[in-house]
Coordinates of C-alpha atoms in Angstrom, one line a residue:
Chain A
M176 CA 99.3 88.9 105.9
N177 CA 97.4 90.4 108.1
Y178 CA 93.2 91.9 106.6
V179 CA 93.7 95.4 105.7
G180 CA 97.3 94.2 104.3
F181 CA 95.5 92.2 101.6
V182 CA 92.4 94.4 101.1
N183 CA 94.1 97.1 100.3
Q184 CA 96.1 94.5 97.7
E185 CA 93.3 93.1 96.1
L186 CA 92.4 97.3 96.0
K187 CA 95.7 97.7 94.0
K188 CA 95.3 94.5 92.2
A189 CA 91.7 95.8 91.0
L190 CA 92.2 99.5 90.2
K191 CA 95.9 98.5 88.1
D192 CA 94.5 99.3 84.5
K193 CA 91.9 102.1 86.0
K194 CA 93.9 105.2 85.3
G195 CA 90.8 107.4 84.9
V196 CA 89.8 106.4 88.5
I197 CA 89.7 109.0 91.3
V198 CA 90.4 107.6 94.6
F199 CA 89.5 110.2 97.4
G200 CA 89.1 111.2 100.8
Q201 CA 90.0 112.3 103.9
N202 CA 93.8 111.1 104.9
V203 CA 93.4 108.5 101.8
G204 CA 97.2 109.9 100.7
T205 CA 98.9 111.3 103.8
G206 CA 100.4 109.7 107.3
S207 CA 99.4 106.0 107.7
C208 CA 96.8 106.2 104.3
V209 CA 93.9 105.4 106.6
S210 CA 95.8 102.5 109.1
G211 CA 97.2 101.2 105.2
L212 CA 94.1 100.6 103.2
S213 CA 94.9 103.4 100.8
R214 CA 98.8 102.8 101.0
G215 CA 100.5 102.8 97.3
I216 CA 97.5 103.3 95.3
E217 CA 98.4 106.2 93.4
K218 CA 101.5 104.8 92.8
E219 CA 101.4 101.4 92.1
T220 CA 98.3 101.9 90.0
G221 CA 98.3 105.5 88.3
C222 CA 95.2 106.4 89.3
R223 CA 94.5 109.6 91.1
V224 CA 94.2 110.3 94.4
L225 CA 93.0 113.3 96.3
N226 CA 93.3 114.3 99.7
T227 CA 89.7 116.1 100.6
Q228 CA 88.9 118.2 103.4
N229 CA 85.8 117.3 106.3
S230 CA 83.0 117.4 104.2
E231 CA 80.8 114.1 103.7
N232 CA 77.8 115.1 102.8
T233 CA 79.8 117.4 99.8
L234 CA 81.9 114.1 98.8
V235 CA 79.5 111.6 98.8
G236 CA 77.8 114.4 96.3
A237 CA 80.9 115.1 94.6
G238 CA 81.1 111.0 93.6
F239 CA 77.5 111.4 92.1
G240 CA 79.0 114.5 90.4
M241 CA 81.8 112.7 89.1
M242 CA 79.3 109.8 88.3
R243 CA 77.1 111.8 85.8
N244 CA 79.9 113.4 83.9
G245 CA 81.5 109.7 83.4
V246 CA 84.6 109.8 86.0
S247 CA 84.5 106.9 88.1
S248 CA 85.8 107.5 91.8
I249 CA 85.9 105.4 95.3
Y250 CA 85.2 107.6 98.2
I251 CA 87.2 106.3 101.1
M252 CA 85.6 106.8 104.5
K253 CA 87.3 106.5 107.4
Q254 CA 84.5 105.5 109.8
L255 CA 81.4 104.9 108.6
D256 CA 79.1 106.8 110.9
F257 CA 80.8 109.7 108.9
L258 CA 78.2 108.7 106.5
L259 CA 75.5 110.0 108.5
L260 CA 76.1 113.8 106.9
G261 CA 75.7 112.4 103.2
I262 CA 72.7 111.3 103.6
D263 CA 71.0 113.7 101.5
Q264 CA 72.7 112.5 98.9
L265 CA 72.7 108.5 98.9
V266 CA 68.9 109.0 98.9
N267 CA 68.0 112.2 96.6
T268 CA 71.1 112.3 94.4
Y269 CA 71.5 108.8 94.0
N270 CA 67.5 108.4 92.9
Y271 CA 68.5 110.6 90.2
I272 CA 71.4 109.5 89.0
R273 CA 70.2 105.8 89.2
V274 CA 67.4 107.0 86.4
F275 CA 70.1 107.7 83.7
K276 CA 72.0 103.9 83.9
P277 CA 75.2 105.8 84.5
S278 CA 78.2 103.8 82.6
A279 CA 80.8 105.3 85.3
S280 CA 80.9 103.4 89.0
F281 CA 80.7 105.2 92.3
T282 CA 82.3 102.9 95.6
I283 CA 82.1 104.2 99.4
L284 CA 84.8 102.1 101.2
A285 CA 83.5 102.6 104.4
V286 CA 85.3 101.1 107.6
V287 CA 83.0 99.9 110.2
V288 CA 83.9 100.8 113.8
D289 CA 83.5 97.6 115.8
N290 CA 86.8 98.0 116.9
G291 CA 86.1 97.7 120.6
Y292 CA 86.2 101.3 123.5
Q293 CA 85.0 103.1 120.9
G294 CA 81.8 104.2 122.4
M295 CA 78.4 105.1 121.5
Q296 CA 79.8 105.5 117.7
S297 CA 80.0 102.3 117.4
S298 CA 76.1 101.9 117.8
L299 CA 76.5 102.0 114.3
N300 CA 78.0 98.9 112.9
N301 CA 75.5 97.9 110.1
L302 CA 75.7 98.8 106.3
A303 CA 72.1 97.4 106.1
D304 CA 71.1 100.8 107.7
F305 CA 72.6 103.0 105.1
C306 CA 71.6 100.4 102.2
S307 CA 68.2 100.4 102.8
I308 CA 67.5 103.7 102.7
A309 CA 67.5 103.8 98.9
R310 CA 68.0 100.4 98.0
I311 CA 71.9 100.5 97.7
P312 CA 73.3 97.9 97.0
G313 CA 76.3 97.1 99.9
Y314 CA 78.8 94.0 101.0
A315 CA 80.9 93.7 104.1
I316 CA 84.0 92.1 103.4
T317 CA 85.3 89.3 106.3
N318 CA 88.1 87.4 104.5
R319 CA 89.9 86.6 101.8
R320 CA 87.4 84.7 100.4
D321 CA 84.7 87.4 100.2
A322 CA 87.5 90.2 99.5
E323 CA 88.5 88.9 96.5
K324 CA 85.0 88.0 94.8
I325 CA 83.5 91.5 95.7
I326 CA 86.0 94.1 95.0
G327 CA 86.7 92.3 92.0
A328 CA 83.2 92.1 91.0
H329 CA 82.6 95.8 92.3
L330 CA 84.8 98.1 93.0
V331 CA 84.6 99.5 89.6
S332 CA 81.4 98.8 88.1
P333 CA 78.6 100.3 86.3
G334 CA 76.7 101.7 89.2
F335 CA 76.8 102.6 92.9
R336 CA 77.3 100.5 95.7
I337 CA 78.8 100.5 99.5
I338 CA 81.2 98.6 100.7
G339 CA 81.7 97.7 104.2
L340 CA 85.0 96.9 106.2
S341 CA 85.6 96.0 109.7
Q342 CA 88.1 97.7 112.1
R343 CA 88.2 95.1 114.1
L344 CA 89.6 92.8 111.8
F345 CA 92.2 95.8 110.3
G346 CA 95.1 93.9 111.8
R347 CA 94.0 90.4 112.2
E348 CA 95.3 87.7 110.7
L349 CA 93.4 87.6 107.3
I350 CA 90.8 84.4 107.8
D351 CA 91.2 82.1 104.1
F352 CA 89.3 79.0 103.7
E353 CA 90.4 76.2 101.8
Q354 CA 87.7 76.8 99.1
V355 CA 84.4 78.8 97.9
I356 CA 81.7 75.8 97.6
S357 CA 79.6 78.0 95.8
C358 CA 78.4 81.9 96.0
E359 CA 76.0 84.1 94.8
A360 CA 76.2 86.0 91.5
D361 CA 77.3 89.3 93.0
G362 CA 79.4 88.3 96.0
G363 CA 75.7 88.2 98.2
W364 CA 76.8 84.9 99.9
L365 CA 80.0 82.7 99.9
Q366 CA 79.8 79.1 101.0
Y367 CA 83.0 77.7 102.2
T368 CA 82.3 74.3 103.7
D369 CA 80.0 71.6 103.5
G370 CA 78.6 69.5 106.3
A371 CA 75.9 67.2 107.3
D372 CA 75.0 68.1 110.8
V373 CA 73.9 71.9 110.7
T374 CA 73.7 75.3 108.4
I375 CA 75.3 78.3 109.9
A376 CA 75.0 81.8 108.5
C377 CA 77.2 84.8 109.5
F378 CA 75.9 87.8 108.6
N379 CA 77.8 90.9 108.8
F380 CA 81.5 90.8 110.3
S381 CA 80.5 87.5 111.8
I382 CA 82.7 84.8 110.4
P383 CA 85.4 84.6 113.1
Q384 CA 82.2 83.7 115.5
G385 CA 81.1 81.0 112.5
R386 CA 84.8 79.7 112.3
G387 CA 85.0 79.2 116.2
L388 CA 81.6 77.2 115.8
I389 CA 82.5 75.1 113.7
E390 CA 85.8 74.3 115.4
A391 CA 83.9 73.4 118.5
L392 CA 81.5 71.2 116.6
K393 CA 84.4 69.6 115.4
D394 CA 85.1 68.8 118.9
K395 CA 82.1 67.0 118.8
G396 CA 82.3 65.0 115.6
K397 CA 79.8 67.0 114.2
E398 CA 80.4 68.5 110.5
A399 CA 78.1 72.1 109.5
S400 CA 78.2 74.5 105.9
L401 CA 79.8 77.6 106.4
F402 CA 77.6 80.6 105.0
S403 CA 78.9 84.5 104.7
I404 CA 76.3 86.8 104.2
N405 CA 78.0 89.5 102.8
S406 CA 75.0 91.3 101.2
S407 CA 73.4 94.1 103.3
S408 CA 70.3 93.5 102.3
P409 CA 68.3 90.4 101.9
V410 CA 69.0 87.9 98.9
E411 CA 68.0 84.6 97.6
W412 CA 68.1 82.7 100.0
S413 CA 66.9 79.1 98.1
P414 CA 70.4 77.7 98.7
I415 CA 70.8 78.6 101.7
I416 CA 67.6 76.9 102.5
A417 CA 68.1 74.2 101.2
N418 CA 71.6 73.0 102.9
A419 CA 69.5 74.0 106.3
C420 CA 66.4 71.1 105.4
Q421 CA 69.4 68.8 104.6
T422 CA 71.2 69.5 108.1
G423 CA 68.2 69.8 110.0
A424 CA 69.5 72.4 111.6
I425 CA 70.6 76.1 111.1
V426 CA 72.5 78.8 113.1
V427 CA 72.4 82.6 112.1
I428 CA 75.3 84.4 113.4
D429 CA 74.5 88.0 113.2
D430 CA 76.8 90.7 115.0
I431 CA 74.3 93.3 113.7
K432 CA 73.4 96.2 116.2
S433 CA 70.4 98.0 114.6
V434 CA 66.9 96.3 114.4
N435 CA 67.3 96.7 110.2
S436 CA 69.1 93.6 109.5
P437 CA 68.7 90.9 106.8
S438 CA 68.9 88.3 109.4
V439 CA 65.8 88.4 109.9
D440 CA 64.5 87.8 106.5
L441 CA 66.4 84.5 106.5
V442 CA 64.9 83.5 109.6
A443 CA 61.8 84.2 109.0
R444 CA 62.2 81.8 105.8
A445 CA 63.8 79.6 107.4
R446 CA 60.8 79.5 109.8
G447 CA 59.0 78.1 107.1
E448 CA 60.2 74.6 106.4
E449 CA 59.3 71.8 108.2
K450 CA 62.8 70.2 107.5
I451 CA 64.6 72.6 109.6
R452 CA 63.9 71.1 113.0
T453 CA 66.2 73.8 115.4
I454 CA 66.6 77.6 114.3
T455 CA 68.8 79.5 116.7
H456 CA 69.4 83.5 115.7
I457 CA 72.5 84.7 117.8
T458 CA 72.1 88.6 118.4
R459 CA 73.4 90.9 120.3
D460 CA 72.1 91.9 123.9
F461 CA 70.2 94.7 124.2
S462 CA 67.5 94.1 127.4
S463 CA 70.0 96.9 129.3
L464 CA 72.2 100.1 127.9
D465 CA 75.2 98.5 129.0
W466 CA 75.7 97.9 124.9
L467 CA 76.3 101.9 124.7
R468 CA 79.1 101.5 127.1
P469 CA 82.7 101.9 125.9
N470 CA 83.2 97.8 125.8
A471 CA 84.9 95.1 124.3
D472 CA 82.5 95.5 121.3
E473 CA 82.4 91.9 120.2
L474 CA 79.7 89.5 119.8
V475 CA 81.2 86.7 122.1
L476 CA 79.2 82.9 121.4
N477 CA 78.4 80.6 124.1
N478 CA 79.3 77.9 121.7
K479 CA 78.3 75.2 124.1
N480 CA 75.2 76.0 124.4
I481 CA 73.9 76.4 120.7
I482 CA 75.2 73.6 119.7
H483 CA 72.8 72.0 122.6
Q484 CA 70.2 73.8 121.0
A485 CA 70.8 73.2 117.5
L486 CA 71.4 69.6 117.8
K487 CA 68.6 69.0 120.4
Chain B
M12 CA 69.8 144.3 73.3
S13 CA 69.6 141.5 71.2
E14 CA 65.8 140.4 69.8
K15 CA 66.8 137.0 70.7
A16 CA 67.2 137.7 74.3
A17 CA 64.5 140.0 74.4
N18 CA 61.9 137.2 72.6
D19 CA 63.8 134.4 75.3
L20 CA 62.7 136.5 78.4
L21 CA 59.3 137.3 77.0
M22 CA 59.1 133.3 75.9
V23 CA 59.9 132.7 79.4
R24 CA 57.4 134.6 81.2
L25 CA 54.9 133.9 79.0
G26 CA 55.5 130.2 79.3
Q27 CA 55.1 130.1 83.1
L28 CA 52.3 132.6 82.8
V29 CA 50.5 129.8 80.6
V30 CA 52.1 127.2 83.2
N31 CA 50.0 129.3 85.8
E32 CA 46.7 129.2 84.1
R33 CA 47.0 125.3 84.0
Y34 CA 48.1 125.0 87.3
K35 CA 45.3 127.0 88.7
N36 CA 43.1 124.9 87.0
G37 CA 44.1 122.0 88.8
D38 CA 45.9 120.1 85.6
F39 CA 48.9 119.2 87.5
K40 CA 49.8 116.8 90.8
V41 CA 53.6 117.8 91.2
P42 CA 54.4 120.7 92.7
I43 CA 56.0 123.3 90.8
H44 CA 57.5 126.7 92.4
L45 CA 57.4 129.5 89.6
A46 CA 59.7 132.2 89.3
L47 CA 57.9 135.0 87.9
G48 CA 60.3 137.8 88.3
H49 CA 63.5 135.3 87.7
E50 CA 63.5 135.3 84.0
A51 CA 66.4 138.0 83.3
I52 CA 69.1 136.0 85.1
A53 CA 67.5 132.5 83.5
V54 CA 68.5 133.8 80.1
A55 CA 71.1 135.9 80.6
V56 CA 72.8 132.3 81.9
S57 CA 71.3 129.9 78.8
Q58 CA 72.7 132.4 76.7
T59 CA 76.4 132.7 78.5
M60 CA 76.6 129.3 78.0
E61 CA 78.8 127.2 75.7
P62 CA 78.1 123.9 73.9
E63 CA 79.8 121.8 76.8
D64 CA 78.9 124.1 79.6
Q65 CA 76.4 122.5 82.2
L66 CA 73.8 124.2 84.8
V67 CA 72.9 122.6 87.3
L68 CA 69.5 123.4 89.0
S69 CA 67.6 123.4 91.9
H70 CA 63.6 123.0 92.8
R71 CA 63.3 126.2 91.3
N72 CA 64.3 125.4 87.8
I73 CA 61.5 126.6 85.6
H74 CA 62.6 129.9 84.1
Y75 CA 66.1 127.7 83.1
N76 CA 64.5 125.0 81.8
L77 CA 62.4 127.4 79.4
A78 CA 65.5 129.5 78.8
R79 CA 67.4 126.0 77.5
S80 CA 64.8 124.3 75.9
G81 CA 62.2 127.0 74.2
S82 CA 59.9 124.5 74.5
V83 CA 56.3 125.5 77.0
K84 CA 54.9 121.9 75.4
E85 CA 57.7 119.6 76.8
E86 CA 57.5 121.3 80.4
I87 CA 53.6 121.1 80.7
D88 CA 54.0 117.7 79.8
E89 CA 56.5 116.8 82.0
Y90 CA 54.5 118.6 84.3
L91 CA 51.6 116.2 83.5
L92 CA 54.2 112.9 83.4
K93 CA 53.6 112.2 80.3
P94 CA 56.7 110.4 78.4
E95 CA 57.2 113.3 75.7
G96 CA 57.1 115.1 78.4
A97 CA 60.8 117.3 79.3
G98 CA 61.8 113.7 81.5
G99 CA 60.2 111.6 79.9
G100 CA 57.6 111.7 82.8
W101 CA 60.0 110.5 85.1
L102 CA 61.8 113.7 87.2
G103 CA 58.4 116.0 87.4
S104 CA 59.1 119.5 88.8
M105 CA 62.0 119.3 91.2
N106 CA 64.0 117.6 89.8
L107 CA 63.8 118.6 85.9
S108 CA 66.8 118.3 84.0
R109 CA 67.9 118.1 80.2
K110 CA 70.6 116.8 79.5
S111 CA 70.7 117.3 75.9
E112 CA 70.1 121.3 76.1
G113 CA 72.9 121.6 79.0
V114 CA 70.3 121.1 82.3
A115 CA 72.6 118.3 83.7
Y116 CA 71.1 118.0 86.8
A117 CA 68.0 119.4 89.3
S118 CA 67.4 118.8 93.1
S119 CA 64.7 119.5 95.1
I120 CA 66.6 119.6 98.4
L121 CA 68.2 123.0 99.3
G122 CA 71.7 122.5 98.9
N123 CA 71.7 119.2 97.5
N124 CA 73.1 120.4 94.1
L125 CA 75.9 122.3 95.3
P126 CA 78.0 119.2 96.0
V127 CA 77.4 117.5 92.9
A128 CA 78.5 120.4 91.2
S129 CA 81.2 120.0 92.6
G130 CA 81.6 116.8 91.7
M131 CA 80.7 117.8 87.9
A132 CA 83.3 120.0 87.8
L133 CA 86.2 118.3 89.2
A134 CA 85.1 115.5 86.5
N135 CA 85.4 118.3 83.4
K136 CA 89.1 119.2 85.3
T137 CA 90.1 115.4 85.1
R138 CA 89.5 114.8 81.3
E139 CA 90.1 118.5 80.2
K140 CA 86.8 119.9 79.3
E141 CA 87.0 123.4 78.5
S142 CA 83.5 123.6 80.2
V143 CA 82.0 125.2 83.1
V144 CA 79.0 124.3 86.0
I145 CA 77.3 126.9 86.3
V146 CA 75.0 126.0 89.5
V147 CA 71.7 127.6 90.9
T148 CA 71.2 128.0 94.8
G149 CA 69.3 130.6 96.6
D150 CA 69.5 132.8 99.9
G151 CA 67.8 130.0 101.8
A152 CA 70.1 126.8 100.8
M153 CA 73.6 129.2 101.2
E154 CA 72.4 128.3 105.0
E155 CA 72.8 124.9 104.6
G156 CA 76.2 123.4 105.4
A157 CA 76.6 121.8 102.1
F158 CA 77.1 125.3 100.5
Y159 CA 80.5 125.8 102.9
E160 CA 81.9 123.1 102.2
S161 CA 81.1 122.9 97.9
L162 CA 82.8 126.5 98.1
T163 CA 85.9 125.0 99.9
F164 CA 85.8 122.0 97.9
M165 CA 85.8 124.5 94.8
K166 CA 88.4 126.5 95.8
T167 CA 90.7 123.7 97.2
F168 CA 90.4 121.9 93.6
G169 CA 90.4 124.9 91.6
L170 CA 87.2 124.4 90.1
R171 CA 85.6 126.8 87.3
V172 CA 81.9 126.9 88.7
I173 CA 80.0 129.8 88.8
V174 CA 77.8 129.8 91.7
I175 CA 74.5 131.8 91.1
V176 CA 73.0 132.6 94.3
E177 CA 69.3 134.1 93.8
D178 CA 68.7 135.9 96.7
N179 CA 64.7 136.7 96.8
G180 CA 65.1 137.6 100.7
W181 CA 62.8 134.6 101.3
S182 CA 62.7 131.2 102.4
L183 CA 59.3 129.9 101.9
A184 CA 57.0 132.7 104.4
S185 CA 60.4 133.7 106.2
R186 CA 62.2 136.8 105.5
I187 CA 65.6 136.5 106.0
H188 CA 65.7 138.7 109.4
E189 CA 63.1 136.1 110.6
R190 CA 65.1 133.3 110.2
R191 CA 68.9 134.0 110.7
C192 CA 71.7 136.9 111.0
E193 CA 72.7 138.6 108.1
I194 CA 75.4 137.0 105.8
D195 CA 77.7 139.4 103.9
L196 CA 78.2 137.6 100.6
N197 CA 80.9 139.7 99.3
Q198 CA 82.9 139.0 102.8
L199 CA 82.1 135.5 102.6
A200 CA 83.5 134.9 99.4
K201 CA 86.6 137.4 100.5
A202 CA 87.4 134.8 103.1
F203 CA 87.3 131.9 100.9
G204 CA 89.6 133.6 98.2
I205 CA 86.8 133.6 95.6
R206 CA 85.4 136.3 93.3
H207 CA 82.1 137.5 93.7
D208 CA 79.9 139.9 92.0
T209 CA 76.5 141.3 92.8
M210 CA 73.5 142.3 90.1
E211 CA 70.2 143.3 90.5
G212 CA 68.2 145.3 88.2
N213 CA 66.8 143.0 85.6
D214 CA 68.7 144.5 82.6
I215 CA 69.3 141.7 80.9
A216 CA 71.6 143.1 78.4
R217 CA 74.2 143.9 81.3
Y218 CA 73.3 140.5 82.8
I219 CA 74.4 138.4 79.7
E220 CA 77.4 140.8 79.3
T221 CA 78.4 140.5 83.3
L222 CA 78.1 136.9 83.3
R223 CA 79.9 136.8 79.7
D224 CA 83.0 138.4 81.8
I225 CA 83.0 136.5 84.6
R226 CA 82.8 133.1 82.2
E227 CA 86.1 134.1 80.7
W228 CA 87.5 134.8 83.4
T229 CA 86.4 131.3 85.5
M230 CA 87.9 130.2 82.3
D231 CA 91.3 131.5 82.3
K232 CA 91.9 131.3 86.5
N233 CA 90.7 127.6 86.8
E234 CA 88.5 129.6 90.2
P235 CA 85.2 129.2 91.0
V236 CA 82.4 132.6 91.4
I237 CA 80.0 133.6 93.2
V238 CA 77.2 136.0 91.3
H239 CA 75.1 137.7 93.8
V240 CA 71.3 138.0 92.1
L241 CA 69.0 140.8 93.6
L242 CA 65.3 139.6 92.7
T243 CA 62.2 139.1 93.5
T244 CA 59.7 136.4 93.3
L245 CA 56.3 137.8 91.8
G246 CA 53.1 136.6 92.5
H247 CA 52.6 137.7 96.5
W248 CA 49.2 137.7 97.7
T249 CA 47.8 139.1 100.8
M250 CA 46.4 136.8 104.0
K251 CA 43.6 138.0 106.3
T252 CA 43.0 136.3 109.3
E253 CA 42.1 137.5 113.2
D254 CA 46.0 138.1 114.3
Y255 CA 46.5 140.6 110.5
P256 CA 42.7 142.3 110.0
E257 CA 44.4 144.3 108.2
G258 CA 46.2 141.3 106.0
K259 CA 49.7 140.0 106.0
F260 CA 51.9 139.7 103.2
I261 CA 52.7 136.7 101.6
N262 CA 55.9 136.3 99.4
Y263 CA 54.9 133.7 96.4
H264 CA 57.3 130.4 96.9
A265 CA 55.5 127.8 94.7
G266 CA 51.9 126.4 93.5
P267 CA 49.7 128.4 91.2
A268 CA 50.0 132.3 91.4
K269 CA 46.6 133.2 92.1
T270 CA 47.0 136.8 91.7
V271 CA 48.6 136.8 88.6
N272 CA 46.6 136.6 84.7
I273 CA 47.6 135.8 81.6
G274 CA 44.8 138.0 81.1
D275 CA 46.2 141.0 82.4
G276 CA 49.3 140.8 79.8
P277 CA 53.0 140.0 80.3
V278 CA 54.4 142.3 82.9
I279 CA 53.0 141.9 86.3
E280 CA 54.6 144.3 88.3
N281 CA 55.3 148.1 87.1
S282 CA 58.7 148.1 88.8
E283 CA 62.3 147.5 88.5
A284 CA 61.5 144.2 90.1
D285 CA 59.6 143.0 87.0
P286 CA 62.1 142.1 84.2
V287 CA 59.4 142.0 81.4
F288 CA 58.5 145.8 82.9
V289 CA 62.3 146.4 82.6
L290 CA 62.7 145.1 79.0
K291 CA 59.4 147.1 78.1
S292 CA 61.2 150.4 79.6
R293 CA 63.7 149.1 77.3
L294 CA 61.7 149.3 74.0
D295 CA 59.3 151.2 72.2
E296 CA 55.6 150.5 72.9
T297 CA 54.8 149.7 69.6
E298 CA 58.2 147.4 69.1
F299 CA 57.3 145.9 72.5
D300 CA 53.8 144.9 71.3
K301 CA 55.2 143.3 68.5
L302 CA 57.2 141.3 70.2
V303 CA 54.7 140.1 72.7
K304 CA 52.4 139.2 69.6
N305 CA 55.4 136.7 68.2
Q306 CA 55.4 135.1 71.3
L307 CA 51.8 134.3 71.4
Q308 CA 51.3 133.1 68.0
N309 CA 54.6 130.5 68.8
L310 CA 53.2 129.7 72.0
S311 CA 49.6 129.1 69.7
G312 CA 51.5 127.3 67.4
E313 CA 53.6 125.0 70.0
L314 CA 50.0 124.2 72.5
P315 CA 46.8 124.6 69.3

């Protein structure tokens, strides 16, 4: 099963008994149903699916309006960039609504345009940019385990949040892990492997790179602890720091293009720990404007160098 | 005209005059947009609302909040950010709403409340509620994209929304012709296939009658309506500078209305632009004075 197929399946599972929920957005009920993301929701869950106009400001505001009147909804958004047109609602309306602690749910499910060769619009690949403006809860989904956790816990629960999906991962085989060793209660982070040599923390949608690094380490006879950081805001880092204190080495992988990343917070925290001998913070190269050109748009790691630096 | 309508109109005017005096005295830290001259439409809307109806307001909302609650004290306490204020001290002025009185939302941002009203009306439709959402906007806010987006949304989904456009011809210190082309709201409504009505003259009895007809129509047709209300925001002043030695007319926008004094009585301007003047002209002088006296007594009872 591929990534989008699994997310679609999880959405339908989470919405099974939620007949009062409205699922809305552009193309959610026609054509490809947002590349298959919303396919079958109306038929298989009984939720009402509303195909809408192209008016992001109004659509975000309408979600809050429904929430104000006790109706839960999910706004499926083909591109995270479109949410730029709804920023007023994300800040001013959300700040009003949250004061009254609504019992209804409003979720924006947005697809991050990171699939390559999209040009300048793909410079915005970071949920944290939106989440930070009003301290909005935000979660990125990268694999089977975090999809189950985040969709199950947050898709239809009181309050508001943004859930991000990676367009790059849409058609790819679903990433899976044998087990979840531990996780933050809200799905802010999940740990998939436990190793004695290196701690790896993957931000945004960089879990494929983290998995690749684990394989490269195995070739060297080394074992790593792997974490995905799904929250768009800094979370309680203590379990990850504790793990890094045991391994003595932390590699933070972050494919975010913005300057606003929670990975900076984790790295700062790691720097205060004497037991962590090496800290490797992998980010994108912004030394020229090349990152704005249409390109493959995938963070490529030099695993050999990273392993050398981490284990020195 | 009903006695209640007349009393409410005077209460909204006198309540604002009390707030203005406290404002001039420097009592409030929150910015307040008075709505002197807007009382007739606010009272008419309030008297048209049925128990399940919801009102969605903008930054200039004092007239509607007073008309719905009848409490000047709760309004003032909110402006003082007291826990006993209308919003518990959380909302201040520009976001002031009162759920229990049907004021469901208020926003400080131009055009922001139209999308929210759209969603509320869609929720009401989903839950099969027999109610109308009344959203108040203005000639400045209708310049925002949200106005056009929301009309599309309301019309597409057949929502019971009455869009009140309070048109005072100004946005901050700019007249319409100083900032944009003319927009024929009637033609615009036609383009959307939306019913359009115009109200002017501040005759509160006629306003109530027209709004009741509009409410009945939107309930029956499941369609939005645009109501264009032509009015004047009272409290202007004259600015004298080197560029304007003779003085430049400045329309009231926000802050204390320094040229308006409660000691001068409830009428601010002897013209149709002032709803209280219109009220006075419909009554004999003794009757008007009696109503004013009663309202002043009520106010002094509430605000010892």
